[in-house]
Coordinates of C-alpha atoms in Angstrom, one line a residue:
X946 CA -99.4 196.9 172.6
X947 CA -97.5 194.9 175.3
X948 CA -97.1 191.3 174.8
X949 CA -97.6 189.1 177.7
X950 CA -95.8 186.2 179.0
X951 CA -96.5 183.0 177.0
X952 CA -96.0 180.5 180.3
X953 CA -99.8 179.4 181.0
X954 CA -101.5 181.6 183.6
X955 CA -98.8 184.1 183.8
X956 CA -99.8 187.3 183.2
X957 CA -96.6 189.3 183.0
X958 CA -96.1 192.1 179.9
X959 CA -93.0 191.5 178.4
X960 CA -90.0 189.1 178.7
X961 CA -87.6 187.0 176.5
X962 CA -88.0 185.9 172.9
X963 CA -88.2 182.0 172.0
X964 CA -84.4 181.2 170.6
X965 CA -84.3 180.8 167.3
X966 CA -82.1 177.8 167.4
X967 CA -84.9 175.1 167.3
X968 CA -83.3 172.3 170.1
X969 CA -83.0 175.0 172.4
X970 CA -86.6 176.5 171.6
X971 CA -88.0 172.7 171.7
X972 CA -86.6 172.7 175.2
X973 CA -88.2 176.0 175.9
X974 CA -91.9 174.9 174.9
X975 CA -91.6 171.6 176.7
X976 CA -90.8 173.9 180.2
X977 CA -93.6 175.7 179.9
X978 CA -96.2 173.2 179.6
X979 CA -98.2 175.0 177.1
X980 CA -100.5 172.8 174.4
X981 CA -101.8 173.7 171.5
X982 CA -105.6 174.1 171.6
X983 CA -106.5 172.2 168.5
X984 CA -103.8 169.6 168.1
X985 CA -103.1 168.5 171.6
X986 CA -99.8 168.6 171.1
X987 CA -96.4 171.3 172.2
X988 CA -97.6 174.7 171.4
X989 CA -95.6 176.6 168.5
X990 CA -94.4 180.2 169.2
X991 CA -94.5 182.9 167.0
X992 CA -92.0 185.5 166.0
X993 CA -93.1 187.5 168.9
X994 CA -94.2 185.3 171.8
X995 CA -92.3 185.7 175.1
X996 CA -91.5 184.4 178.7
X997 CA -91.3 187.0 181.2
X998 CA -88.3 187.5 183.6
X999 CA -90.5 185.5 186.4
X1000 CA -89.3 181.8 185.1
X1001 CA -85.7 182.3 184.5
X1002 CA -83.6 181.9 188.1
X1003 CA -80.5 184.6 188.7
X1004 CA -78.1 182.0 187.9
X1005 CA -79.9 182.1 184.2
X1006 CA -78.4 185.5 184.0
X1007 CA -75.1 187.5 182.8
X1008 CA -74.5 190.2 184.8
X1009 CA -72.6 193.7 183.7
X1010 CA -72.4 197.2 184.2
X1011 CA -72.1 199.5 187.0
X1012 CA -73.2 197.7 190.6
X1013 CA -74.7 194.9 188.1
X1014 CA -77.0 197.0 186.5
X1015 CA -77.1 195.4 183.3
X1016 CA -78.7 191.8 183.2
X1017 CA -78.5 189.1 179.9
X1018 CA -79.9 185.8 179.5
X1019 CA -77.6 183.5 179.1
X1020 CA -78.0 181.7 175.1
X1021 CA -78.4 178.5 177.2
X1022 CA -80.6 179.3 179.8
X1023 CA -84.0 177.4 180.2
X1024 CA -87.2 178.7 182.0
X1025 CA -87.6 176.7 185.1
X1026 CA -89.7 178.6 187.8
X1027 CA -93.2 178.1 187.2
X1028 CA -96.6 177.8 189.8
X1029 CA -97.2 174.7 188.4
X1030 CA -93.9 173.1 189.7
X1031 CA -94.3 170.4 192.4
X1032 CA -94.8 172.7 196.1
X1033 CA -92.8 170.9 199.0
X1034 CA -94.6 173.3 201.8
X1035 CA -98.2 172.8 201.7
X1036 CA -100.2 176.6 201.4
X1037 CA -104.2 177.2 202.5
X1038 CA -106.0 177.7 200.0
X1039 CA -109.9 176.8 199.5
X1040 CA -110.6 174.6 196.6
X1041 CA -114.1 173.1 195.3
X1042 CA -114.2 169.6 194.5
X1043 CA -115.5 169.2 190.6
X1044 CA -116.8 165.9 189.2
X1045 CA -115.8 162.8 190.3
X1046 CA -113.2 160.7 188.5
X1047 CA -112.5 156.6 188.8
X1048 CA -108.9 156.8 190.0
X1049 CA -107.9 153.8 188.7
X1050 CA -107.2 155.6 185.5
X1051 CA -104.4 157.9 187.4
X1052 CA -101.5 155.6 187.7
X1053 CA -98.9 156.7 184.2
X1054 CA -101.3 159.8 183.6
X1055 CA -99.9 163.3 183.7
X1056 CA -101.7 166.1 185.2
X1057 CA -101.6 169.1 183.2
X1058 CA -102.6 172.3 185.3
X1059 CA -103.4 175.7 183.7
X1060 CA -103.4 177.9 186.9
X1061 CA -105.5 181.5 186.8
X1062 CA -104.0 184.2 189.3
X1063 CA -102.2 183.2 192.1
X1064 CA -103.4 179.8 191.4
X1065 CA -101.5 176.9 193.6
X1066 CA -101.4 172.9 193.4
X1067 CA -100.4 170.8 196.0
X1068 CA -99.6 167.4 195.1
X1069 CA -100.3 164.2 197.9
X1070 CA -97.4 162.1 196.5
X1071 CA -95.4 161.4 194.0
X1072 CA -97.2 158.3 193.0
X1073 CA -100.2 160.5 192.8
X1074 CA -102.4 158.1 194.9
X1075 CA -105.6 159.9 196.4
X1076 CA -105.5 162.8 193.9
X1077 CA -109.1 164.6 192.9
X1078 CA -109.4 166.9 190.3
X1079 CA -109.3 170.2 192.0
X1080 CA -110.6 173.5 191.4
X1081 CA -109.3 176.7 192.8
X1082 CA -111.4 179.8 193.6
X1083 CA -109.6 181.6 191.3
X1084 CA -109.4 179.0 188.3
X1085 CA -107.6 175.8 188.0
X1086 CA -108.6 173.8 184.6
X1087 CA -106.9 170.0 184.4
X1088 CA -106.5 167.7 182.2
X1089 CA -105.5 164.0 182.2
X1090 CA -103.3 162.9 179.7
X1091 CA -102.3 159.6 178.8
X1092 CA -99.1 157.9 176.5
X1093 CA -99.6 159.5 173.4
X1094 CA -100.7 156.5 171.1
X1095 CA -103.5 156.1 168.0
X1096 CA -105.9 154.5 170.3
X1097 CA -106.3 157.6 172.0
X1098 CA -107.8 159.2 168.3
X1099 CA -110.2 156.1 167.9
X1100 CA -113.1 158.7 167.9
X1101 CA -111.2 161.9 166.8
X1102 CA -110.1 161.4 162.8
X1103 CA -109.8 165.1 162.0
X1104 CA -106.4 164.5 163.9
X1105 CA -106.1 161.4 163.0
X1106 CA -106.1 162.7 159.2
X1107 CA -103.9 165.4 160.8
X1108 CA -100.9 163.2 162.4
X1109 CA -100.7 160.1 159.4
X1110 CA -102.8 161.7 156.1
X1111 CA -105.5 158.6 156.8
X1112 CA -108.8 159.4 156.7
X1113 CA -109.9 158.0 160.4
X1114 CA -109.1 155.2 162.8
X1115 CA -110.5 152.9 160.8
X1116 CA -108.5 153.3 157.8
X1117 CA -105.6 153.3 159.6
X1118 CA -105.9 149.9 161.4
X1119 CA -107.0 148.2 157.7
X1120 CA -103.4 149.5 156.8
X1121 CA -101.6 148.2 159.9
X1122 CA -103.8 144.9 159.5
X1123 CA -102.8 144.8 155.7
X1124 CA -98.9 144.3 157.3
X1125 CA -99.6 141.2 158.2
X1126 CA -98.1 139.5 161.2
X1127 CA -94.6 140.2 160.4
X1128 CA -95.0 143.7 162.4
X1129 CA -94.5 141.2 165.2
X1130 CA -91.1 140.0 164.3
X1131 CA -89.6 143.4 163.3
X1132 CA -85.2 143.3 164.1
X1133 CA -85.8 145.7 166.3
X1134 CA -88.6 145.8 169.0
X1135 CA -89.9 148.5 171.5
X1136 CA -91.5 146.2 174.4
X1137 CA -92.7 150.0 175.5
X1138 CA -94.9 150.8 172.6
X1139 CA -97.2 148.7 170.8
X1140 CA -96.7 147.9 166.9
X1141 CA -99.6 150.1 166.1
X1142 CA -98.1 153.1 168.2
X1143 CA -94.7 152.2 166.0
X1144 CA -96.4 152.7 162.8
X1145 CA -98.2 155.8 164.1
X1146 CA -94.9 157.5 165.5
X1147 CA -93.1 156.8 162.1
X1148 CA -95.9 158.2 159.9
X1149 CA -96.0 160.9 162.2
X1150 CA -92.0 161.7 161.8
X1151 CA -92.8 161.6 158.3
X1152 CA -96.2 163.7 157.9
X1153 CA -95.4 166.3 160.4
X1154 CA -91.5 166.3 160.4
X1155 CA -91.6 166.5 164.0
X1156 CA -87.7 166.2 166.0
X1157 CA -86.7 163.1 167.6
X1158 CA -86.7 164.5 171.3
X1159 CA -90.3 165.8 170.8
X1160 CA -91.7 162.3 170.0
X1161 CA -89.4 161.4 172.9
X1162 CA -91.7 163.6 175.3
X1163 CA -94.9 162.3 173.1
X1164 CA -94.4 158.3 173.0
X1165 CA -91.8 158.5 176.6
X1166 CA -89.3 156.7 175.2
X1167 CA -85.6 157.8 174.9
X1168 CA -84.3 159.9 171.8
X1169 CA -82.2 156.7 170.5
X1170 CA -85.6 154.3 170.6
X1171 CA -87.4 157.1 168.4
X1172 CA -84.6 157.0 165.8
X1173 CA -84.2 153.3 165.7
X1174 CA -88.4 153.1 165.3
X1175 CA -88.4 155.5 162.4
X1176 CA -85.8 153.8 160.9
X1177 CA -86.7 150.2 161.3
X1178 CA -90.1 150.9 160.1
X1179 CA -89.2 153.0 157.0
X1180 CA -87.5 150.5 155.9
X1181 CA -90.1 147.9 156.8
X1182 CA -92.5 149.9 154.7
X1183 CA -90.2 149.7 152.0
X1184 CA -89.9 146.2 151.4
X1185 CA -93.6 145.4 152.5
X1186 CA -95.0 147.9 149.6
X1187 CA -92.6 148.0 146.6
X1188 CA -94.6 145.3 145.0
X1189 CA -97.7 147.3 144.8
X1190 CA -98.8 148.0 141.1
X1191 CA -99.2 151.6 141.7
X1192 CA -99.9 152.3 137.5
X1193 CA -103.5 152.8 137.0
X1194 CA -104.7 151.7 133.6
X1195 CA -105.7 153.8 131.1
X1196 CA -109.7 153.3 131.4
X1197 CA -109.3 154.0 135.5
X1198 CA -106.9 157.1 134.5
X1199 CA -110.0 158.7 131.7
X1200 CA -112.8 157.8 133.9
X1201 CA -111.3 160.1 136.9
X1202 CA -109.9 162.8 134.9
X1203 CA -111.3 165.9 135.6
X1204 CA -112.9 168.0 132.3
X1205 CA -110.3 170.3 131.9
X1206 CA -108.0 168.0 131.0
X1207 CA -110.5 165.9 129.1
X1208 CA -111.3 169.1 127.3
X1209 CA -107.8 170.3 126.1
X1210 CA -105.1 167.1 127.1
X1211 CA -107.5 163.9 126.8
X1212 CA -104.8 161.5 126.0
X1213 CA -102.6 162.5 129.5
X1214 CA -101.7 159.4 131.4
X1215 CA -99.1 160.9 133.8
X1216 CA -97.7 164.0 134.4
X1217 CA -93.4 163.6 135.2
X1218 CA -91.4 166.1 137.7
X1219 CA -88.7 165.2 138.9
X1220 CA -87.7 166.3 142.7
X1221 CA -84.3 166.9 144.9
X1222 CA -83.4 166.2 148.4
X1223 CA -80.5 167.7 149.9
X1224 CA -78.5 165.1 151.4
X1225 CA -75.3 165.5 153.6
X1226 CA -71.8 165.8 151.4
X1227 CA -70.5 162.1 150.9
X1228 CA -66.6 161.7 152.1
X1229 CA -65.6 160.0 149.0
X1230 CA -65.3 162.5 146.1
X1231 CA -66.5 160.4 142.8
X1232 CA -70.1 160.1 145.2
X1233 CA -69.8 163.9 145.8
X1234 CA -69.1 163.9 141.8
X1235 CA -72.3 161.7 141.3
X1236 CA -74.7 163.6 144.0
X1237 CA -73.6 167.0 143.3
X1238 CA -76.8 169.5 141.5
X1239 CA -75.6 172.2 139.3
X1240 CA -79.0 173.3 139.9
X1241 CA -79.8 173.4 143.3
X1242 CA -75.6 173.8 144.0
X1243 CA -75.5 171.4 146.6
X1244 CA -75.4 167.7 147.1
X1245 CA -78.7 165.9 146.6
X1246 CA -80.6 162.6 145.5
X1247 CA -82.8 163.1 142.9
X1248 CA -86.6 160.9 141.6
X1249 CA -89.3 160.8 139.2
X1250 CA -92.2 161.4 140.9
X1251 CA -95.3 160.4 138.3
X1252 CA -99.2 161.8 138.6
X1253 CA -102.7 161.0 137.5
X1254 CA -104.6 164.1 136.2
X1255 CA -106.6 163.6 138.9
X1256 CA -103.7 163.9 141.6
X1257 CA -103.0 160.4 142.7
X1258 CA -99.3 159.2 142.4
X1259 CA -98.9 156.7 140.2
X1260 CA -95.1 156.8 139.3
X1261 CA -91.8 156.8 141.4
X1262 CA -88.5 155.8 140.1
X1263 CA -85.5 155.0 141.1
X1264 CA -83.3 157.1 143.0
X1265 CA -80.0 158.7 141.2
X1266 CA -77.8 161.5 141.9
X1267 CA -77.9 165.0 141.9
X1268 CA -75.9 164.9 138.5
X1269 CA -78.6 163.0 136.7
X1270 CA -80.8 165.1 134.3
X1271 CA -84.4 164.5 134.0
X1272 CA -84.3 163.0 130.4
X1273 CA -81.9 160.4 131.9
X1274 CA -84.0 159.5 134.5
X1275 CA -86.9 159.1 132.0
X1276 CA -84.9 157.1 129.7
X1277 CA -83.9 154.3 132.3
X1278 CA -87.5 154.5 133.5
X1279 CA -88.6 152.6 130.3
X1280 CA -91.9 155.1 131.0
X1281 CA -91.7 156.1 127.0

């Protein structure tokens, strides 16, 4: 079965795999404009997926062979030639107007055309002054998108829930209230985002694992300001919750067990497992010494991570190297 071009109205058979090296593929799916249909957000190729020969220009090839018979993509190349690219030399074409929009809300909005066959766009100006939503014989769908920011899920908490684990908007503002005003005076400040949208990209880095340069194209800030956000608010987090008494008491701990464990471990207050992150080799040996993991073989930082029957963490120690054994860990815990 042939497998058609990934590239949004395109319907080519066949093409180029997605690289596997994940920068380059990031770059990939941001050129083809493609969103995913339940999250909103870049669209994830499978093993399979493709982008047909169509989108890559000649200089994006290696040539070889006899009279140049034999053509390679280059490992670097990018797809750049699409319908939906800006069109210098206007083109008739009949188009129906659809509903009408206030264009006040057009200025910093993207417009994000899926084109049907031979679909074309022609765009006024660059400032996209005097543009209606247009519809082509044929089949032109757009959207208007705005900054990507947790104001624009006030009414959507399935992806609110998605993006930061809260359970809607309104959870997730009694959180950022909870902060208190010192999100204000933070060491570093983004005069382009919003506190809120601060928090909401760093829980976002952190419940998605999504890379730098995409939240770059989410939030439209610059790869650097994404890093320096995550970071300053990680550690904000830090310092802000470590006081919290996260140790249930005992009568909380049996009235929300579940009946198994009521049935066959009644007396289980929290159950201990102990978890390893990989972390880049230090330079200085005695920390290699210290962070080195006979079991995972590999440098790593290592915590006590404590649950309630019921699920809800209620434990987390300190962190110690990879060399540390669990029954160390527990004895400096003072848990027993």
């Amino acid at each position: 079965m042939p497998q058609y071009c990934s590239v949004p109205g395109c319907t080519n058979s066949g093409g180029h795999k997605f690289p596997e090296e994940r920068e380059l593929q990031l770059r990939w799916r941001v050129a083809i404009k493609r969103r995913d249909s339940t999250t909103k957000g870049l669209w994830k190729p499978g093993k399979h997926d493709v982008v047909c020969a169509a989108h890559f220009k000649e200089a994006d090839y290696r040539v070889s062979g006899l009279l140049g018979s034999r053509k390679r993509l280059l490992p670097d190349a990018v797809p750049s030639l699409f319908l939906f690219r800006e069109n210098s030399t206007p083109r008739s074409s009949k188009y129906s107007r659809r509903d009408d929009v206030d264009l006040s809300v057009v200025n910093n909005v993207q417009m994000e055309v899926e084109v049907g066959n031979e679909a074309e766009v022609k765009e006024e100006s660059d400032d996209l002054d005097g543009i209606e939503p247009l519809q082509q014989e044929m089949g032109v769908h757009c959207t208007l998108l705005g900054r990507f920011g947790i104001d624009n899920l006030e009414n959507d908490p399935k992806r609110v829930q998605y993006y930061t684990s809260f359970r809607d908007y309104e959870h997730f503002m009694l959180f950022f209230n909870c902060l208190g005003p010192a999100v204000n005076e933070l060491n570093y400040q983004c005069l382009s985002l919003t506190p809120k949208d601060q928090l909401f990209m760093c829980l976002l880095k952190l419940r998605q694992n999504k890379e730098d340069i995409e939240l770059s194209f989410l939030f439209e800030v610059s790869e650097s300001t994404v890093s320096k956000i995550v970071i300053t608010w990680i550690n904000f987090l830090y310092f802000q919750l470590k006081e919290i008494n996260i140790w249930p008491s005992r009568d909380i701990v049996t009235d929300y067990m579940p009946d198994d464990f009521k049935n066959k471990f009644a007396t289980t207050r929290v159950i201990l497992d102990a978890t390893e992150t990989p972390i880049q080799k230090p330079s200085h040996v005695d920390a290699q010494s210290v962070t080195w993991s006979s079991y995972k073989h590999k440098n790593t930082i290592k915590t006590m991570i404590g649950c309630t029957p019921r699920g809800t963490v209620s434990y987390v120690s300190d962190t110690y190297g990879g060399s540390a054994s669990d029954r160390q860990i527990i004895e400096k815990s003072e848990l027993l």
